[in-house]
Coordinates of C-alpha atoms and ligand atoms in Angstrom, one line a residue:
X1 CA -17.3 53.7 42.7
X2 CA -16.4 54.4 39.4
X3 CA -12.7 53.8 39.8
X4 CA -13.6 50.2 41.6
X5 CA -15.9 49.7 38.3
X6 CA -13.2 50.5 36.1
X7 CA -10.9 48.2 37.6
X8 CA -13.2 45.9 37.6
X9 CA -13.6 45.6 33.7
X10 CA -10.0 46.2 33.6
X11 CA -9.8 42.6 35.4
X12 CA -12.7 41.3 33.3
X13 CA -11.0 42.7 30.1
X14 CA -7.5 41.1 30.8
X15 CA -9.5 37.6 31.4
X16 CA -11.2 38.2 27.9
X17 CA -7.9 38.6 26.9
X18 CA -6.3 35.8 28.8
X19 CA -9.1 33.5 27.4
X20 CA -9.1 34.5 23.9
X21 CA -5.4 33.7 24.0
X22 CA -5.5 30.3 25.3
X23 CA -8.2 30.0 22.9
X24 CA -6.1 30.9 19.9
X25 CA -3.1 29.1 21.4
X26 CA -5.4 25.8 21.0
X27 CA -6.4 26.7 17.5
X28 CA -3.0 27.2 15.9
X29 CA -2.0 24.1 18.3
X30 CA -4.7 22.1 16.4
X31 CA -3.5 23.6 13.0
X32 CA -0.1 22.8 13.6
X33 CA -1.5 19.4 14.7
X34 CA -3.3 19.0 11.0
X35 CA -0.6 20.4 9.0
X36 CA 1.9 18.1 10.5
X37 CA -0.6 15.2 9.9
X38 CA -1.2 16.2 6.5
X39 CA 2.5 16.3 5.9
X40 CA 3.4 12.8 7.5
X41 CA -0.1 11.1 5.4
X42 CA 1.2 13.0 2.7
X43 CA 4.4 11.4 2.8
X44 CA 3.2 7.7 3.8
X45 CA 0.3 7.8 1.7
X46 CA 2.1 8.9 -1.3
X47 CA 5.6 7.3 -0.8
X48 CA 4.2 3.7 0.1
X49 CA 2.0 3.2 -2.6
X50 CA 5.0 5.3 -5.1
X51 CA 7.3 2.7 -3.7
X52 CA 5.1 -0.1 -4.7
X53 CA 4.3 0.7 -8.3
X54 CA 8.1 2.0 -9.6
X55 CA 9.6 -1.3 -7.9
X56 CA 7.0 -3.7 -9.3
X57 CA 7.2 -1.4 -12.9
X58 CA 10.9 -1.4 -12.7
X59 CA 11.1 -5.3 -12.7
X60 CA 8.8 -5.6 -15.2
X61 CA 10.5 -3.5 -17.5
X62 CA 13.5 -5.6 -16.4
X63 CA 12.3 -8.7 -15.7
X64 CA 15.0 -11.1 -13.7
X65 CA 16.0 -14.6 -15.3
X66 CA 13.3 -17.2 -14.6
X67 CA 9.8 -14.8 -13.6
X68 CA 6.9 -16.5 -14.3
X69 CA 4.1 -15.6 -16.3
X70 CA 2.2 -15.8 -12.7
X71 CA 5.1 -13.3 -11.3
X72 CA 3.8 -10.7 -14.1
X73 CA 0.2 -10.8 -13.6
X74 CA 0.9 -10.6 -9.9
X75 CA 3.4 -7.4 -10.5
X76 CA 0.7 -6.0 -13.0
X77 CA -1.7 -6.1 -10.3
X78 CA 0.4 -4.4 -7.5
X79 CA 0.4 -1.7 -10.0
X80 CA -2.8 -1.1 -10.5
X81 CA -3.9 -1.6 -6.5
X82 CA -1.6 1.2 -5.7
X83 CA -2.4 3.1 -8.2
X84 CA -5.8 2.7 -7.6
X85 CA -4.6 3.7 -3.8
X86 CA -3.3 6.7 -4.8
X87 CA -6.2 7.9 -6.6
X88 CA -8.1 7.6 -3.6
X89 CA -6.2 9.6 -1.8
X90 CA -5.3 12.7 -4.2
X91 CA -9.1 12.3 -4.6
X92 CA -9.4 12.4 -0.4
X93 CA -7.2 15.5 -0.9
X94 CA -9.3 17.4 -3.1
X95 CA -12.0 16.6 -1.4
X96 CA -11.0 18.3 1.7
X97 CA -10.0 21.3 -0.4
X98 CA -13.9 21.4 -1.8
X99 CA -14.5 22.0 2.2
X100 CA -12.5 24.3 3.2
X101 CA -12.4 26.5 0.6
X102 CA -16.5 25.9 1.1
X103 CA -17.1 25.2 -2.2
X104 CA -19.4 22.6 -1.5
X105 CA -22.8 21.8 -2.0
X106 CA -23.1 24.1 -5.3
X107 CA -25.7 21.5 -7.4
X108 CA -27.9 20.6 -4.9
X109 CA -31.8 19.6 -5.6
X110 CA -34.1 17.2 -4.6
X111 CA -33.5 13.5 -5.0
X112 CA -34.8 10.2 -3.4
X113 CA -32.1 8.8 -1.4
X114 CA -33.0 5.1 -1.9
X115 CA -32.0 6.3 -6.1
X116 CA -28.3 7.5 -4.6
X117 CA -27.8 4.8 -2.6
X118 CA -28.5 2.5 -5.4
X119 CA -25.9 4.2 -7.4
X120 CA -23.5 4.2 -4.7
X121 CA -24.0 0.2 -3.5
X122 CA -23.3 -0.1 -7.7
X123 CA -19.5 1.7 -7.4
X124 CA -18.8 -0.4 -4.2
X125 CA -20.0 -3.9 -5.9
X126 CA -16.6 -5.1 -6.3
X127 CA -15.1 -3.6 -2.6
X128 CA -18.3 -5.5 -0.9
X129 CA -17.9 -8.5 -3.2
X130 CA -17.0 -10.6 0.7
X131 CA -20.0 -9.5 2.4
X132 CA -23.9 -9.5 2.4
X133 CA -25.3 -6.1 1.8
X134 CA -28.9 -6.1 3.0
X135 CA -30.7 -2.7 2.4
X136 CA -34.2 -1.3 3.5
X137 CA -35.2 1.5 2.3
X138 CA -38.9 2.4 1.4
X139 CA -39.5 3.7 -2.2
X140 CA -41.8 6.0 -1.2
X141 CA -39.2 8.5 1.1
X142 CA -39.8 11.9 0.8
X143 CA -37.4 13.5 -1.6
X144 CA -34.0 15.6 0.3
X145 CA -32.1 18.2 -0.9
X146 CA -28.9 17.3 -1.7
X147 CA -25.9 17.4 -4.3
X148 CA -26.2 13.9 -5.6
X149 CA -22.0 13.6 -6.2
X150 CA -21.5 14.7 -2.6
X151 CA -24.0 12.0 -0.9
X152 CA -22.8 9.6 -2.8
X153 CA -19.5 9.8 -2.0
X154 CA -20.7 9.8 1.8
X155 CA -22.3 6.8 1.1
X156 CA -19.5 5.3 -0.8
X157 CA -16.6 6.2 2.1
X158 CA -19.4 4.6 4.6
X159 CA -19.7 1.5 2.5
X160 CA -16.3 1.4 2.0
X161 CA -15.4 1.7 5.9
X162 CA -17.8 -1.3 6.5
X163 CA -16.5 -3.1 4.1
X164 CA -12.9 -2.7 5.2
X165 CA -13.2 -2.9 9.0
X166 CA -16.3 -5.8 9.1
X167 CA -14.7 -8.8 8.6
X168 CA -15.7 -10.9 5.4
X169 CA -18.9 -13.0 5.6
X170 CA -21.0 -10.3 8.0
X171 CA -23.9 -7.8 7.1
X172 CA -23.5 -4.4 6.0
X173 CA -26.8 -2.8 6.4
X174 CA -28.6 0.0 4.3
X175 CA -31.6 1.3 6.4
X176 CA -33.7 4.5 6.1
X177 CA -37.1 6.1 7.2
X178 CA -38.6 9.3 7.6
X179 CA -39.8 10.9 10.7
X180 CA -41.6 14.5 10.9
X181 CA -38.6 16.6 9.6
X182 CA -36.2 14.4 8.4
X183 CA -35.2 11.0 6.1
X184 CA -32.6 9.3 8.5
X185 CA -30.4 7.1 6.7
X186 CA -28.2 4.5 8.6
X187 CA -24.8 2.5 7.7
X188 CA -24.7 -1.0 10.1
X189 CA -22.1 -3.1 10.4
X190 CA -21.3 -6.3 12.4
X191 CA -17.9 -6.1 14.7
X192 CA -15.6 -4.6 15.6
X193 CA -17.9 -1.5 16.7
X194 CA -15.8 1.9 17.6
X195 CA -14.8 2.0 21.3
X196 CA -17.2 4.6 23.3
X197 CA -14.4 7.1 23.6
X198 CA -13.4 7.2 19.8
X199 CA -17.0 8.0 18.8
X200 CA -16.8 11.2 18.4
X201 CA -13.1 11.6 17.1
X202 CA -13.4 9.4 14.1
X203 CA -14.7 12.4 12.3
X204 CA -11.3 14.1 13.5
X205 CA -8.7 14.2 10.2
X206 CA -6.2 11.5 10.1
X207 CA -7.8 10.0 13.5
X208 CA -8.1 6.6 13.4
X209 CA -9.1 4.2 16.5
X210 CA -6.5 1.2 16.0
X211 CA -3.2 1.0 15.0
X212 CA -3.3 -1.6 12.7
X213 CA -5.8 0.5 11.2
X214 CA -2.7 2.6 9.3
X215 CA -1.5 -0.5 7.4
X216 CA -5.1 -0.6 5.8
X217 CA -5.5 1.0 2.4
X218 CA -7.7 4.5 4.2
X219 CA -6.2 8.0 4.1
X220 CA -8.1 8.6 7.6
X221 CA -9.7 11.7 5.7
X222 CA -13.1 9.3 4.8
X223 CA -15.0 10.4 7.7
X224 CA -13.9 14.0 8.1
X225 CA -15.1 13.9 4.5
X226 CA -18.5 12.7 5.3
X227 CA -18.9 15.1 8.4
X228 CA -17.8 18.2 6.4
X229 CA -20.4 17.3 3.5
X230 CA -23.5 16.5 5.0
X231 CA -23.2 19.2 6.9
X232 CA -22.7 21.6 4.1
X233 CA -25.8 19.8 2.9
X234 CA -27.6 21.0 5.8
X235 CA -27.6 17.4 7.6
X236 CA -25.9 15.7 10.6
X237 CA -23.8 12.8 10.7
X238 CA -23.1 10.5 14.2
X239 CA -21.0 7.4 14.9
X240 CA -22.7 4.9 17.3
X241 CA -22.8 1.3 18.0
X242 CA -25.3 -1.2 17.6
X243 CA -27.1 -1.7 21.0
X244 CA -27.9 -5.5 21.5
X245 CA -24.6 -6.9 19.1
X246 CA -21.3 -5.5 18.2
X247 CA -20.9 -3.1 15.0
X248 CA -20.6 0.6 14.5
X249 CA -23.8 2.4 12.9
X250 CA -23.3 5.7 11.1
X251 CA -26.5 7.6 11.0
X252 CA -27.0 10.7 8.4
X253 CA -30.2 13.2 8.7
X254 CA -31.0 15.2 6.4
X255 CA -34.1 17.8 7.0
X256 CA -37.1 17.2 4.3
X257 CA -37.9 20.8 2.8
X258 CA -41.2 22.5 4.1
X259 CA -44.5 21.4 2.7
X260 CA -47.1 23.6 1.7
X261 CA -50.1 22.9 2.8
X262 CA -52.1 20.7 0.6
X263 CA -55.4 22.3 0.0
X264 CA -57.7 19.1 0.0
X265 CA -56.9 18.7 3.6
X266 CA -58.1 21.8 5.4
X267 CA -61.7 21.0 4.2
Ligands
ADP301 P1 -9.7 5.5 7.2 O1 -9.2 6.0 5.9 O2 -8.7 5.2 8.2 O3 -10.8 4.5 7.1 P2 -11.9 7.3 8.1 O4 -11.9 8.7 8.4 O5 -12.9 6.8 7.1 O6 -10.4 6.9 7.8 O7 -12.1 6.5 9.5 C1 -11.4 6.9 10.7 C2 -11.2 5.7 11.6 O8 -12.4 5.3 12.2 C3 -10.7 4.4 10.9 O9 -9.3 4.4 10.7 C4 -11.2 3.3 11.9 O10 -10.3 3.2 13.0 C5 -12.5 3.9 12.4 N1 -13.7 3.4 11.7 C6 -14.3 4.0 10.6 N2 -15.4 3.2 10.2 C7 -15.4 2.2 11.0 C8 -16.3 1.0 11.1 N3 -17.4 0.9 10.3 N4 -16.1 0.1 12.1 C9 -15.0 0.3 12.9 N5 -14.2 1.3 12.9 C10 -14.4 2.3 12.0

């Protein structure tokens, strides 16, 4: 009996084993995956935009016979787009680094949400400039815990996505409430909506749903972002779509601290 026992966890061993190898073989497949990602957004996302500013810079400085005044603004402004673009991503980039090294989430204390969205609709003003931005969210939320910089810039990269994948002229919707243990907060949008299967793999790095989606100015890091700091906030983030139009909605929950009893009530 005991030799058929021993056998027996030999085989049960050797599948442990044979498991926890294909498990790691996924792993470093997936961080090969990343790091080969990284490497080909690196070079896109840094080259393009590069590109972009030392040609426009380089006829500026100089400029061929007959450009216009209108020529200058217009190469003046290329610079400062793709530098603009490039900030974004370095900044994408050291955001991800505040993730994994897990350095998130050091200042957090309790703030109303409808005060950080307000701060955050003010730094997108000029990227929602095209679209109607209707938000409804009751004053009197309870307060969350949260690193204000960090929400904000979930906010700001959901915004942002809206903006950029809603076409001009539709709704981009702010709504939030509170149920018994959270404040939920949603981003709405009107078209295109994420396809069923992508729902999930938005939050993937460097995932993005169409391929047109590359051309746009996104590093494909905004989401990942969002995922990795909410939850280091101690909230969840989901991608759904709306259910009686088109348009994605993005909805954040974040758990209200415990109450102590109030006195007055148990009389
Ligand atoms: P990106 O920099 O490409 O915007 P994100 O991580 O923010 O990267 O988003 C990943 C992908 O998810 C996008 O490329 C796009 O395909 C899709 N996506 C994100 N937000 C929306 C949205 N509001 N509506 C439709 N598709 C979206």
């Amino acid at each position: 009996l005991l030799d058929a026992l021993t056998d027996q966890a030999a085989v049960a061993i050797e599948r442990i084993q044979l498991v926890d190898d294909v498990e790691r073989a996924k792993l470093a497949a997936e961080a090969d995956r990343l790091r080969s990602a990284l490497l080909t957004s690196i070079s896109h996302d840094l080259k393009t935009p590069l590109a972009a500013i030392l040609g426009a810079a380089g006829m500026l400085r100089e400029p061929p016979e007959g450009l216009a005044k209108d020529d200058e603004t217009e190469l003046l402004g290329t610079v400062v787009d793709e530098s603009e673009r490039l900030n974004r991503f370095i900044a994408n980039l050291l955001d991800m680094t505040r993730i994994e090294s897990g350095a998130t989430a050091p200042n957090a204390g309790l703030h109303f949400v409808g005060d950080i969205v307000g701060t955050a609709l003010q730094r997108t003003l000029k990227i929602t400039a095209g679209h109607r931005v209707a938000v409804d969210i009751p004053a009197d939320l309870p307060m969350i815990t949260v690193d204000p910089v960090l929400f904000e810039q979930v906010l700001f990269n959901l915004i942002d996505n809206a903006a950029k994948y809603a076409p001009e002229g539709t709704t981009i919707g702010l709504k939030g409430w509170a149920d018994s243990s959270s404040v939920v907060l949603q981003v709405i949008d009107e078209e295109p909506g994420i396809p069923a299967g992508d729902l999930e793999r938005v939050f993937d790095s460097f995932y993005r749903v169409r391929k047109v989606d590359q051309v746009r100015a996104g590093t494909g890091l905004g989401l990942s972002i969002c995922r990795g700091f909410v939850e280091a906030m101690g909230g969840t983030i989901m991608a759904a779509n709306r259910q009686e139009r088109t348009g994605a909605v993005f909805t954040i929950r974040m758990p209200t601290p415990k109450q102590t009893p109030d006195l007055g009530e148990l009389k």
